[in-house]
Coordinates of C-alpha atoms in Angstrom, one line a residue:
Chain A
M1 CA 0.0 0.0 0.0
S2 CA 1.8 3.1 -1.2
Q3 CA -0.4 5.8 0.2
P4 CA -3.6 5.3 2.2
A5 CA -6.6 7.0 0.7
G6 CA -7.2 8.6 4.1
L7 CA -11.0 8.3 4.3
D8 CA -12.6 4.8 4.8
V9 CA -15.5 4.7 2.3
R10 CA -17.6 2.8 4.9
W11 CA -18.1 5.9 7.0
P12 CA -20.0 7.9 4.4
L13 CA -21.7 4.7 3.1
G14 CA -22.9 3.7 6.5
L15 CA -23.9 7.2 7.4
L16 CA -25.8 7.9 4.2
F17 CA -27.9 4.7 4.5
A18 CA -28.5 5.0 8.2
M19 CA -29.8 8.5 7.6
I20 CA -32.0 7.6 4.6
G21 CA -33.2 4.6 6.5
A22 CA -34.1 6.7 9.5
L23 CA -35.9 9.2 7.3
L24 CA -38.0 6.5 5.5
L25 CA -38.7 4.7 8.7
G26 CA -39.8 7.9 10.5
H27 CA -41.9 8.9 7.5
G28 CA -43.5 5.5 7.2
L29 CA -44.4 5.4 10.9
T30 CA -45.7 8.9 11.2
Q31 CA -47.6 9.3 8.0
G32 CA -50.0 6.6 9.0
D33 CA -53.2 6.2 7.0
A34 CA -53.3 9.7 5.7
A35 CA -50.7 8.9 2.9
A36 CA -51.9 5.3 2.4
T37 CA -53.0 5.7 -1.2
A38 CA -51.9 2.2 -2.0
E39 CA -52.4 -0.7 0.3
Q40 CA -48.7 -1.2 1.0
A41 CA -47.7 2.5 0.7
T42 CA -46.9 3.2 4.3
H43 CA -45.6 -0.3 5.1
I44 CA -43.0 -0.3 2.4
N45 CA -41.6 3.0 3.6
A46 CA -41.3 1.8 7.2
W47 CA -40.1 -1.7 6.3
W48 CA -37.6 -0.7 3.7
G49 CA -36.5 2.2 5.9
G50 CA -35.8 -0.2 8.7
V51 CA -33.7 -2.4 6.3
L52 CA -31.6 0.5 5.2
L53 CA -31.1 1.7 8.7
V54 CA -29.8 -1.7 9.8
F55 CA -27.6 -1.9 6.7
G56 CA -26.2 1.6 7.4
L57 CA -25.5 0.7 11.1
V58 CA -23.8 -2.5 10.2
V59 CA -21.5 -0.7 7.7
L60 CA -20.7 1.9 10.4
W61 CA -19.9 -0.8 12.8
L62 CA -17.6 -2.4 10.3
A63 CA -15.9 0.9 9.7
R64 CA -15.3 1.4 13.4
R65 CA -13.9 -2.1 13.7
G66 CA -11.6 -1.5 10.8
Q67 CA -10.4 1.7 12.4
R68 CA -9.5 0.1 15.7
K69 CA -7.3 -2.5 14.1
P70 CA -5.9 -1.0 10.9
S71 CA -5.0 -3.6 8.4
Chain B
M1 CA -45.2 13.0 -10.7
K2 CA -44.9 15.2 -7.7
L3 CA -42.1 15.1 -5.2
T4 CA -42.8 15.8 -1.5
A5 CA -40.6 17.0 1.3
I6 CA -39.3 13.5 2.2
D7 CA -38.3 12.8 -1.4
W8 CA -36.5 16.1 -1.6
A9 CA -34.8 15.4 1.7
I10 CA -33.4 12.1 0.4
L11 CA -32.2 13.6 -2.8
V12 CA -30.6 16.6 -1.1
L13 CA -29.0 14.3 1.5
Y14 CA -27.4 12.3 -1.3
F15 CA -26.0 15.4 -3.0
V16 CA -24.6 16.6 0.3
F17 CA -22.8 13.3 0.7
V18 CA -21.5 13.3 -2.8
L19 CA -19.9 16.7 -2.4
G20 CA -18.9 16.0 1.1
I21 CA -16.8 13.0 0.0
G22 CA -15.1 15.2 -2.6
Y23 CA -14.3 17.8 0.0
A24 CA -13.1 15.3 2.6
L25 CA -10.7 13.8 0.0
K26 CA -9.3 17.0 -1.2
R27 CA -6.4 17.1 1.2
Y28 CA -5.2 13.7 0.1
M29 CA -4.7 14.7 -3.5
R30 CA -1.0 15.6 -3.4
S31 CA 0.4 14.0 -6.5
S32 CA -0.9 13.2 -10.0
E33 CA -0.9 9.6 -9.1
D34 CA -3.2 10.3 -6.1
Y35 CA -5.5 12.2 -8.5
F36 CA -5.6 9.8 -11.4
L37 CA -4.9 6.4 -9.8
S38 CA -6.0 7.0 -6.2
G39 CA -2.4 6.5 -5.2
R40 CA -3.0 2.8 -5.9
S41 CA -4.5 2.4 -2.4
I42 CA -8.1 1.1 -3.0
P43 CA -9.0 -2.2 -1.3
A44 CA -10.2 -5.0 -3.5
W45 CA -13.9 -4.9 -2.6
V46 CA -14.1 -1.1 -3.1
A47 CA -12.3 -1.4 -6.5
G48 CA -14.6 -4.3 -7.4
L49 CA -17.8 -2.4 -6.7
A50 CA -16.5 0.7 -8.4
F51 CA -15.6 -1.4 -11.4
L52 CA -19.2 -2.6 -11.6
S53 CA -20.7 0.8 -10.9
A54 CA -18.6 2.8 -13.4
N55 CA -20.5 0.9 -16.1
L56 CA -23.9 1.4 -14.4
G57 CA -24.7 4.6 -16.1
A58 CA -27.8 5.4 -18.2
Q59 CA -27.0 2.7 -20.8
E60 CA -27.2 0.0 -18.1
V61 CA -30.1 1.0 -16.0
I62 CA -32.4 2.6 -18.5
G63 CA -31.1 0.7 -21.6
M64 CA -31.1 -2.8 -20.0
A65 CA -34.7 -2.4 -18.7
A66 CA -35.6 -1.1 -22.2
S67 CA -34.0 -4.2 -23.8
G68 CA -35.8 -6.4 -21.2
A69 CA -39.1 -5.0 -22.4
K70 CA -38.1 -5.2 -26.1
Y71 CA -36.2 -8.6 -26.1
G72 CA -37.1 -10.2 -22.8
L73 CA -34.8 -12.3 -20.6
A74 CA -32.5 -12.9 -23.6
T75 CA -31.0 -9.5 -22.7
S76 CA -29.2 -11.4 -19.9
H77 CA -26.8 -12.5 -22.7
F78 CA -25.1 -9.2 -22.0
Y79 CA -24.3 -10.5 -18.6
W80 CA -24.0 -14.3 -18.5
V81 CA -22.3 -14.8 -21.8
G82 CA -21.0 -11.3 -22.2
A83 CA -19.7 -9.5 -19.1
I84 CA -19.1 -12.3 -16.7
P85 CA -16.6 -14.5 -18.7
A86 CA -14.8 -11.3 -19.8
M87 CA -14.5 -10.0 -16.3
V88 CA -13.1 -13.3 -15.0
F89 CA -10.7 -13.4 -17.9
L90 CA -9.5 -9.8 -17.2
G91 CA -8.9 -10.7 -13.5
I92 CA -7.1 -13.9 -14.1
F93 CA -5.1 -13.3 -17.3
M94 CA -4.9 -9.6 -18.2
M95 CA -4.6 -7.7 -14.9
P96 CA -1.1 -9.0 -14.2
F97 CA 0.1 -7.0 -17.3
Y98 CA -2.0 -3.9 -16.7
Y99 CA -1.0 -3.7 -13.0
G100 CA 2.4 -5.3 -13.2
S101 CA 3.7 -3.1 -16.0
R102 CA 3.0 -0.1 -13.8
A103 CA 1.3 1.5 -16.8
R104 CA -0.9 4.3 -15.7
S105 CA -3.6 3.8 -18.3
V106 CA -4.6 1.3 -20.9
P107 CA -3.2 3.4 -23.8
E108 CA 0.1 3.6 -21.8
Y109 CA 0.2 -0.2 -21.7
L110 CA -0.1 -0.2 -25.5
K111 CA 2.9 2.3 -25.6
L112 CA 5.0 0.0 -23.4
R113 CA 4.0 -3.2 -25.3
F114 CA 3.9 -1.8 -28.9
D115 CA 4.8 1.8 -29.8
E116 CA 3.8 5.4 -29.7
K117 CA 1.4 5.4 -32.7
T118 CA -0.7 2.5 -31.3
R119 CA -1.0 4.4 -28.0
G120 CA -1.9 7.6 -29.8
F121 CA -4.6 6.0 -31.9
N122 CA -6.1 4.4 -28.9
A123 CA -5.8 7.4 -26.6
I124 CA -7.4 9.8 -29.0
S125 CA -10.3 7.5 -30.0
F126 CA -10.9 6.6 -26.4
A127 CA -10.9 10.2 -25.2
A128 CA -13.5 11.1 -27.8
M129 CA -15.6 8.1 -26.9
T130 CA -15.7 9.0 -23.2
I131 CA -16.9 12.5 -23.9
F132 CA -19.6 11.1 -26.2
S133 CA -20.7 8.5 -23.7
S134 CA -20.8 11.0 -20.9
G135 CA -22.8 13.3 -23.1
I136 CA -25.3 10.6 -23.8
S137 CA -25.7 9.8 -20.1
M138 CA -26.4 13.4 -19.4
Y139 CA -28.8 13.8 -22.3
A140 CA -30.8 10.7 -21.2
M141 CA -31.0 12.2 -17.7
G142 CA -32.1 15.6 -18.9
L143 CA -34.8 14.1 -21.1
L144 CA -36.1 11.8 -18.3
L145 CA -36.2 14.4 -15.6
N146 CA -38.1 16.7 -17.9
L147 CA -40.6 14.0 -18.7
L148 CA -41.1 12.8 -15.1
L149 CA -40.7 15.9 -13.1
G150 CA -41.1 18.7 -15.6
W151 CA -37.6 19.9 -14.8
D152 CA -36.0 22.0 -17.5
F153 CA -33.6 20.0 -19.6
T154 CA -30.9 22.7 -19.4
F155 CA -31.3 22.9 -15.6
S156 CA -30.9 19.2 -15.1
V157 CA -27.9 18.9 -17.3
W158 CA -26.1 21.8 -15.8
V159 CA -26.8 21.0 -12.2
S160 CA -25.7 17.3 -12.5
A161 CA -22.7 18.3 -14.6
G162 CA -21.8 20.9 -12.0
V163 CA -22.0 18.4 -9.1
V164 CA -19.9 15.8 -11.0
L165 CA -17.4 18.5 -11.9
L166 CA -17.0 19.6 -8.3
Y167 CA -16.5 16.3 -6.7
I168 CA -14.0 15.1 -9.3
L169 CA -12.2 18.4 -9.2
L170 CA -11.8 18.0 -5.5
G171 CA -11.2 14.3 -4.9
G172 CA -10.1 12.9 -8.3
L173 CA -10.5 9.2 -9.0
T174 CA -10.9 8.4 -5.3
S175 CA -13.9 10.7 -5.2
A176 CA -15.4 9.0 -8.2
I177 CA -14.7 5.5 -6.9
Y178 CA -16.2 6.3 -3.5
N179 CA -19.3 7.7 -5.0
E180 CA -19.6 4.7 -7.3
V181 CA -19.7 2.5 -4.1
L182 CA -22.6 4.6 -2.7
Q183 CA -24.3 4.4 -6.1
F184 CA -24.0 0.6 -6.2
F185 CA -25.9 0.3 -3.0
L186 CA -28.4 2.9 -3.9
I187 CA -29.3 1.1 -7.1
V188 CA -29.6 -2.3 -5.3
F189 CA -31.7 -0.9 -2.5
G190 CA -33.6 1.4 -4.7
F191 CA -34.6 -1.1 -7.4
A192 CA -34.9 -4.4 -5.4
P193 CA -38.3 -3.4 -3.8
L194 CA -39.5 -2.2 -7.3
V195 CA -38.9 -5.7 -8.7
F196 CA -40.5 -7.3 -5.6
L197 CA -43.7 -5.2 -5.9
G198 CA -43.8 -5.5 -9.6
L199 CA -43.4 -9.3 -9.5
Q200 CA -46.0 -9.5 -6.8
D201 CA -48.4 -7.6 -9.0
V202 CA -48.0 -9.7 -12.1
G203 CA -48.5 -12.9 -10.2
G204 CA -45.0 -13.9 -9.5
W205 CA -42.6 -15.6 -11.9
E206 CA -45.4 -17.9 -13.2
G207 CA -47.8 -15.0 -13.8
L208 CA -45.0 -13.1 -15.6
T209 CA -44.2 -16.1 -17.8
A210 CA -47.8 -16.6 -18.7
T211 CA -48.4 -12.9 -19.6
L212 CA -45.1 -12.7 -21.5
S213 CA -46.0 -15.8 -23.6
E214 CA -49.0 -13.8 -24.7
V215 CA -46.7 -10.9 -25.6
A216 CA -44.5 -13.3 -27.5
T217 CA -47.3 -15.1 -29.5
S218 CA -49.0 -11.8 -30.3
R219 CA -45.8 -10.7 -32.0
G220 CA -45.4 -13.9 -33.9
Y221 CA -42.8 -15.7 -31.7
E222 CA -43.0 -18.9 -29.7
A223 CA -44.4 -18.7 -26.2
G224 CA -41.1 -18.7 -24.4
A225 CA -39.4 -16.1 -26.5
W226 CA -39.5 -13.5 -23.7
T227 CA -38.6 -15.7 -20.7
Q228 CA -35.9 -18.0 -22.1
T229 CA -32.4 -17.2 -23.2
W230 CA -30.9 -19.7 -25.6
S231 CA -33.8 -22.0 -26.7
M232 CA -35.0 -19.6 -29.3
T233 CA -31.6 -18.8 -30.8
G234 CA -31.4 -21.6 -33.4
E235 CA -32.5 -19.1 -36.0
A236 CA -32.2 -15.3 -36.0
S237 CA -35.9 -14.9 -37.0
S238 CA -37.2 -17.0 -34.0
N239 CA -36.2 -14.5 -31.3
P240 CA -37.0 -10.8 -30.8
M241 CA -33.3 -9.9 -30.8
G242 CA -33.0 -11.2 -34.3
V243 CA -29.7 -12.9 -33.7
E244 CA -28.8 -16.6 -33.9
W245 CA -26.6 -18.4 -31.3
F246 CA -23.4 -17.9 -33.2
G247 CA -23.8 -14.1 -33.4
I248 CA -24.6 -14.0 -29.7
A249 CA -21.7 -16.2 -28.6
M250 CA -19.1 -14.7 -31.0
G251 CA -20.2 -11.2 -31.6
L252 CA -21.5 -10.3 -28.1
G253 CA -19.9 -12.9 -25.9
F254 CA -16.4 -13.0 -27.3
V255 CA -15.7 -9.8 -29.3
L256 CA -17.9 -7.1 -27.9
A257 CA -17.9 -8.1 -24.2
F258 CA -14.2 -8.9 -24.0
G259 CA -13.5 -5.7 -26.1
Y260 CA -15.3 -3.6 -23.6
W261 CA -14.7 -5.2 -20.2
C262 CA -11.0 -6.1 -20.8
T263 CA -9.7 -3.1 -22.6
D264 CA -12.0 -0.1 -21.8
F265 CA -10.0 2.1 -19.5
L266 CA -13.2 3.4 -17.9
V267 CA -13.6 0.1 -16.0
V268 CA -10.0 -1.1 -16.0
Q269 CA -8.9 2.1 -14.3
R270 CA -10.9 1.1 -11.2
A271 CA -9.0 -2.2 -10.9
M272 CA -5.7 -0.4 -11.6
A273 CA -6.3 1.8 -8.6
A274 CA -6.3 -1.2 -6.3
D275 CA -3.8 -1.5 -3.5
S276 CA -2.0 -4.6 -4.6
M277 CA -1.6 -7.0 -7.6
S278 CA -3.8 -9.5 -5.8
A279 CA -6.5 -6.9 -5.2
A280 CA -6.3 -5.6 -8.7
R281 CA -6.9 -9.1 -10.1
R282 CA -9.7 -9.9 -7.7
A283 CA -11.5 -6.6 -8.3
P284 CA -13.2 -7.6 -11.6
I285 CA -14.0 -11.0 -10.3
I286 CA -15.6 -9.5 -7.1
A287 CA -17.6 -7.2 -9.5
A288 CA -18.8 -10.3 -11.4
V289 CA -20.6 -11.6 -8.3
P290 CA -23.3 -8.9 -8.2
K291 CA -23.1 -8.7 -11.9
M292 CA -24.4 -12.2 -12.2
V293 CA -27.7 -11.4 -10.5
F294 CA -28.1 -7.8 -11.9
P295 CA -30.4 -9.1 -14.7
F296 CA -33.0 -9.6 -12.1
L297 CA -32.6 -6.0 -10.9
V298 CA -32.4 -4.2 -14.3
I299 CA -33.9 -6.5 -16.9
L300 CA -36.8 -7.8 -15.0
P301 CA -38.4 -4.3 -14.5
G302 CA -38.6 -4.0 -18.3
M303 CA -40.2 -7.5 -18.6
I304 CA -42.7 -6.5 -15.8
A305 CA -43.5 -3.2 -17.6
I306 CA -44.3 -4.9 -20.9
A307 CA -46.3 -7.6 -19.1
L308 CA -48.4 -4.9 -17.4
T309 CA -48.8 -3.1 -20.7
Q310 CA -50.1 -6.3 -22.3
H311 CA -53.1 -6.2 -20.0
A312 CA -53.3 -2.4 -19.7
D313 CA -57.1 -2.6 -19.4
V314 CA -56.9 -4.6 -16.2
T315 CA -53.6 -3.2 -14.7
G316 CA -54.1 0.4 -15.7
F317 CA -50.4 0.5 -16.5
A318 CA -49.2 1.1 -20.0
L319 CA -45.8 2.2 -21.3
P320 CA -46.3 5.5 -23.1
Q321 CA -46.0 5.7 -26.9
K322 CA -43.5 7.7 -28.8
A323 CA -44.3 10.0 -31.7
D324 CA -44.1 7.2 -34.2
G325 CA -46.5 5.0 -32.3
S326 CA -43.9 2.5 -30.9
L327 CA -43.7 1.9 -27.2
N328 CA -41.2 4.0 -25.3
Y329 CA -39.3 1.2 -23.7
D330 CA -36.8 3.5 -22.1
L331 CA -39.5 4.6 -19.6
S332 CA -39.9 1.1 -18.1
I333 CA -38.1 1.8 -14.9
P334 CA -39.3 5.4 -14.4
M335 CA -42.9 4.4 -15.0
L336 CA -42.7 1.5 -12.5
L337 CA -41.2 3.9 -9.9
I338 CA -44.2 6.1 -10.2
E339 CA -46.6 3.2 -10.3
Y340 CA -45.4 1.4 -7.2
F341 CA -43.5 3.8 -4.9
P342 CA -45.2 6.1 -2.5
S343 CA -43.5 9.3 -1.6
G344 CA -40.4 8.5 0.5
M345 CA -39.6 5.4 -1.5
L346 CA -40.0 7.5 -4.6
G347 CA -37.2 9.8 -3.4
L348 CA -35.0 6.7 -2.9
G349 CA -35.7 5.4 -6.4
L350 CA -35.2 8.8 -8.0
T351 CA -31.9 9.2 -6.0
A352 CA -30.8 5.8 -7.3
L353 CA -31.5 6.9 -10.9
M354 CA -29.7 10.2 -10.4
A355 CA -26.8 8.5 -8.8
S356 CA -26.6 6.1 -11.8
F357 CA -26.6 8.9 -14.3
M358 CA -24.0 10.9 -12.4
S359 CA -21.5 8.1 -11.9
G360 CA -22.0 7.1 -15.5
M361 CA -20.7 10.6 -16.3
A362 CA -18.1 10.6 -13.6
G363 CA -16.6 7.3 -14.8
N364 CA -16.1 8.8 -18.2
V365 CA -14.7 12.1 -17.0
T366 CA -12.1 10.4 -14.7
A367 CA -11.0 8.2 -17.5
F368 CA -10.9 11.1 -19.9
N369 CA -8.8 13.4 -17.7
T370 CA -6.2 10.6 -17.1
V371 CA -5.9 9.7 -20.7
W372 CA -5.8 13.3 -21.8
T373 CA -3.1 14.2 -19.2
Y374 CA -0.8 11.2 -19.4
D375 CA -1.4 9.9 -22.9
I376 CA -2.0 13.0 -24.9
Y377 CA -0.7 16.1 -23.1
Q378 CA 2.4 14.6 -21.4
S379 CA 3.2 12.5 -24.5
Y380 CA 2.7 15.0 -27.3
I381 CA 2.2 18.5 -26.0
R382 CA 4.3 19.0 -23.0
P383 CA 6.6 16.2 -21.8
G384 CA 9.0 16.6 -18.9
A385 CA 7.0 19.1 -16.8
S386 CA 6.7 18.8 -13.0
D387 CA 4.2 16.5 -11.4
A388 CA 2.4 19.5 -10.0
H389 CA 1.9 20.8 -13.5
Y390 CA 0.3 17.5 -14.6
L391 CA -2.0 17.5 -11.5
M392 CA -3.1 21.0 -12.5
M393 CA -3.6 19.8 -16.1
G394 CA -5.7 16.9 -14.8
R395 CA -8.0 19.4 -13.0
A396 CA -8.2 21.6 -16.1
A397 CA -9.0 18.5 -18.2
T398 CA -11.8 17.7 -15.8
V399 CA -13.4 21.1 -16.5
V400 CA -12.9 20.8 -20.2
G401 CA -14.2 17.1 -20.2
V402 CA -17.4 18.0 -18.4
S403 CA -18.0 21.1 -20.6
L404 CA -17.5 19.0 -23.8
S405 CA -19.9 16.3 -22.4
V406 CA -22.5 19.0 -21.8
A407 CA -22.1 20.0 -25.4
A408 CA -22.4 16.4 -26.5
A409 CA -25.6 16.0 -24.4
Y410 CA -27.2 18.6 -26.7
V411 CA -26.1 16.8 -29.8
A412 CA -26.9 13.2 -28.9
N413 CA -30.5 12.8 -30.2
R414 CA -30.9 10.2 -32.9
F415 CA -31.3 6.6 -31.9
N416 CA -34.4 5.1 -30.2
N417 CA -32.5 2.8 -27.9
I418 CA -29.5 4.2 -26.1
M419 CA -28.1 0.7 -25.8
D420 CA -28.0 0.1 -29.6
M421 CA -26.1 3.3 -30.1
L422 CA -23.5 2.6 -27.6
Q423 CA -23.1 -0.9 -29.0
L424 CA -22.5 0.6 -32.4
L425 CA -19.7 2.8 -31.0
F426 CA -18.1 0.0 -29.1
A427 CA -18.2 -2.0 -32.3
F428 CA -16.2 0.5 -34.2
V429 CA -13.6 1.4 -31.7
N430 CA -13.5 -1.5 -29.2
A431 CA -14.2 -4.6 -31.3
P432 CA -10.9 -4.7 -33.1
L433 CA -9.1 -3.6 -29.9
F434 CA -9.5 -6.9 -28.1
A435 CA -7.6 -8.6 -30.9
T436 CA -4.7 -6.2 -30.4
F437 CA -4.6 -6.9 -26.6
L438 CA -5.0 -10.6 -27.0
L439 CA -2.1 -10.8 -29.4
G440 CA -0.1 -8.2 -27.5
M441 CA -0.4 -10.1 -24.2
F442 CA -0.1 -13.7 -25.4
W443 CA 2.0 -13.6 -28.5
K444 CA 5.4 -12.1 -28.1
R445 CA 6.0 -11.9 -31.8
A446 CA 3.3 -9.2 -32.3
T447 CA 4.9 -5.9 -33.3
G448 CA 4.0 -2.2 -33.1
H449 CA 3.4 -1.9 -36.8
G450 CA 1.3 -5.0 -36.8
A451 CA -0.8 -3.7 -33.9
F452 CA -1.3 -0.2 -35.3
F453 CA -2.3 -1.2 -38.8
G454 CA -4.3 -4.1 -37.5
L455 CA -6.3 -1.7 -35.4
L456 CA -6.7 0.7 -38.2
G457 CA -7.8 -2.0 -40.5
G458 CA -10.2 -3.4 -37.9
T459 CA -11.8 -0.1 -37.3
L460 CA -12.2 0.6 -41.1
A461 CA -13.6 -2.9 -41.5
A462 CA -16.2 -2.1 -38.9
A463 CA -17.1 1.2 -40.6
L464 CA -17.2 -0.6 -44.0
H465 CA -19.4 -3.4 -42.8
H466 CA -21.7 -0.9 -41.2
G467 CA -21.8 1.1 -44.4
L468 CA -22.7 -2.0 -46.5
S469 CA -25.4 -3.5 -44.2
L470 CA -28.8 -2.4 -43.0
P471 CA -31.1 -3.8 -40.4
K472 CA -34.6 -4.7 -41.5
G473 CA -37.0 -1.8 -41.9
A474 CA -34.3 0.9 -41.4
V475 CA -33.5 3.7 -43.8
A476 CA -30.0 4.0 -45.2
G477 CA -28.0 6.5 -43.2
V478 CA -26.9 6.6 -39.6
K479 CA -28.3 3.0 -39.1
G480 CA -26.0 1.7 -41.8
G481 CA -26.1 1.1 -45.6
W482 CA -24.6 4.5 -46.3
L483 CA -22.4 3.0 -49.0
S484 CA -24.9 0.5 -50.4
A485 CA -27.2 -1.9 -48.6
V486 CA -25.7 -5.2 -49.7
Q487 CA -26.4 -7.2 -46.6
A488 CA -29.7 -7.1 -44.7
Y489 CA -30.0 -8.1 -41.0
P490 CA -33.1 -9.0 -39.0
S491 CA -32.3 -6.4 -36.4
E492 CA -29.9 -3.6 -35.4
M493 CA -28.4 -5.8 -32.8
A494 CA -27.6 -8.5 -35.3
Q495 CA -25.9 -5.9 -37.5
N496 CA -23.8 -4.6 -34.5
F497 CA -22.7 -8.1 -33.5
W498 CA -21.6 -8.9 -37.0
T499 CA -19.8 -5.6 -37.4
A500 CA -17.9 -6.5 -34.3
I501 CA -17.1 -10.0 -35.6
Y502 CA -15.7 -8.6 -38.9
A503 CA -13.7 -5.9 -37.2
F504 CA -12.1 -8.3 -34.8
T505 CA -11.3 -10.8 -37.5
V506 CA -9.7 -8.3 -39.8
C507 CA -7.7 -6.8 -37.0
F508 CA -6.6 -10.2 -35.7
V509 CA -5.4 -11.4 -39.2
L510 CA -3.8 -8.1 -40.2
T511 CA -1.9 -7.9 -37.0
I512 CA -0.5 -11.4 -37.4
V513 CA 0.5 -10.9 -41.0
I514 CA 2.1 -7.5 -40.6
S515 CA 3.9 -8.6 -37.4
L516 CA 5.4 -11.5 -39.2
L517 CA 6.6 -9.1 -41.9
T518 CA 8.2 -6.6 -39.5
R519 CA 11.1 -6.8 -37.0
P520 CA 10.2 -8.2 -33.6
R521 CA 11.3 -6.6 -30.3
E522 CA 13.9 -8.2 -28.1
D523 CA 12.6 -10.5 -25.5
R524 CA 14.2 -8.6 -22.6
E525 CA 12.1 -5.4 -23.6
L526 CA 8.9 -7.4 -23.2
V527 CA 9.4 -8.8 -19.7
G528 CA 6.3 -8.0 -17.7
L529 CA 4.3 -7.2 -20.8
V530 CA 3.8 -10.6 -22.4
Y531 CA 2.5 -13.8 -20.9
S532 CA 5.4 -16.1 -21.8
L533 CA 8.1 -13.7 -20.6
T534 CA 6.4 -12.8 -17.3
E535 CA 6.8 -14.5 -14.0
K536 CA 3.5 -16.0 -12.7
P537 CA 2.2 -14.3 -9.5
Q538 CA 3.1 -16.2 -6.4
E539 CA 0.0 -17.4 -4.5
A540 CA 1.3 -20.1 -2.2
G541 CA -0.2 -19.9 1.2
V542 CA -3.1 -17.7 0.1
R543 CA -6.6 -19.1 0.9
W544 CA -8.7 -20.0 -2.1
Y545 CA -11.0 -16.9 -1.9
G546 CA -7.9 -14.7 -1.9
R547 CA -6.8 -16.2 -5.3
P548 CA -8.3 -15.0 -8.6
A549 CA -8.5 -18.4 -10.4
P550 CA -10.6 -20.3 -7.8
L551 CA -12.8 -17.3 -7.3
G552 CA -13.3 -17.0 -11.0
A553 CA -14.1 -20.6 -11.4
V554 CA -16.8 -20.3 -8.7
V555 CA -18.3 -17.3 -10.5
L556 CA -18.3 -19.1 -13.8
G557 CA -19.9 -22.1 -12.2
F558 CA -22.8 -20.1 -10.8
T559 CA -23.3 -18.3 -14.1
L560 CA -23.5 -21.6 -15.8
V561 CA -26.2 -22.7 -13.4
L562 CA -28.2 -19.5 -14.1
T563 CA -27.8 -20.1 -17.8
V564 CA -29.1 -23.7 -17.5
I565 CA -32.1 -22.7 -15.3
F566 CA -33.2 -20.0 -17.8
W567 CA -32.1 -21.8 -20.9

């Protein structure tokens, strides 16, 4: 490794998805029936937001683990 | 379609991250190698995902879905017989020369292996092609955003171009690669629920197959023509692509796919930025893993869209028509986004689309600025300047590249399917190229004169064949037959594949003949550049998943299984 790139891409990756996930989850839970134009409308926001949030957090956890013991 | 606050929030969040990455990387851009090659410091998995993503521009996402609607699952030939074998071949056999020769670009490898004129020819044609591709990506985006959201074409083009410009200017190739990683996950997470909801709506795979067999029979094909890949390829006329098995296997699988994935600096640059030889070789093979299942993410939406359109009276969904009355296949994914996603998810889907367009552009711009600076400027215009000067030139080239792309975006407006147009371009420039690399890397007798005139002959053969052939129903001109329509093909795709086959063959034969007639280079000058004169990489003690060959074998095995399942 000649020169480290400096920034571990897992930080922005994890952060972006955790934030989008939280936004979607929050939106899906709070909008309730009002925005339920389609049967699954609110559910998909909440469910998929949750999935993205978990993915983001896992990536952040990996980034932190990578930072503690640099390869 | 109307965006709400949550959609905007997601879109804006993405833009903040994109620019933030560029800004955070700015202080690491100290030398031209940092800027153009990420200081060769990228881990294998990041290089692999970027390798895949750099190609995920407009032509992939919009074009593959369009082809899915137009030709059905047979579009997966672009993956299972096209991209995957080529990517595995690149990782196992070709990367040792690209990475090991310490060339900084694909044209520079040609300079080391052959001579200056071969490099010049490749560098100039490649630079032109990147600008053109990036322009097409931008054009497609401007058109789409105008149609979907009513955004002004000029506004969309300039804003996206401005963002891409800024983050590459700041963080160079690393910035582009990092954003490609974000984009990869955005596309996966943005489109997977779309496929899920769509498939649920058409009655699962069985329902889809049933409806698509109606689509097939109503257009005069056998029932399985939209859901099977090889069984209808005995004759060109029995499948909607209009190509028989030989044209697919040779034209697409061997010539076009290897020509693109193994020699196009746009993708190869990502692997060359890897932090070690082993990582560089694994990058394309790691990329092949998600690539295997991408047909289900990008082709399936097109198939779902055409199935829904078949029963428009029940589903209420129909692809819009173009001015000439034909269906606008390019709108498959955008229309499905609107159909299935509520606000919130819609923001995510739109962000995924925007990300794909922007990194399609960024991939081209980073390849352009490198080739321009190293292979054109440093070679012909101003050799021997300081590294700081070339770094500055790289930034200037980024500005010029983006500006030219914007200009190209306004020009690109002829073909009805973006994919066909890019295929045509690849056929002219890239198809003969693979013959040159194949001979260059595996036949030490190949000479510079042989390579150069072979390439020239191959490119001319491509143009000539295009000028003498015409797809069914087309008018002579930009679609071919501009010399005289001697040969008729059932489809544009068949014509493209055969153009590639002729170009490759002419280049291959010419290179061999001319090489045998000209003076070969000394063996010692070719060490590290040719297979027979290069030490094989040492892999003793490395676990199987750390070695390219076993990894590649696993990938090919799975691809074979997919091919058999969907035969």
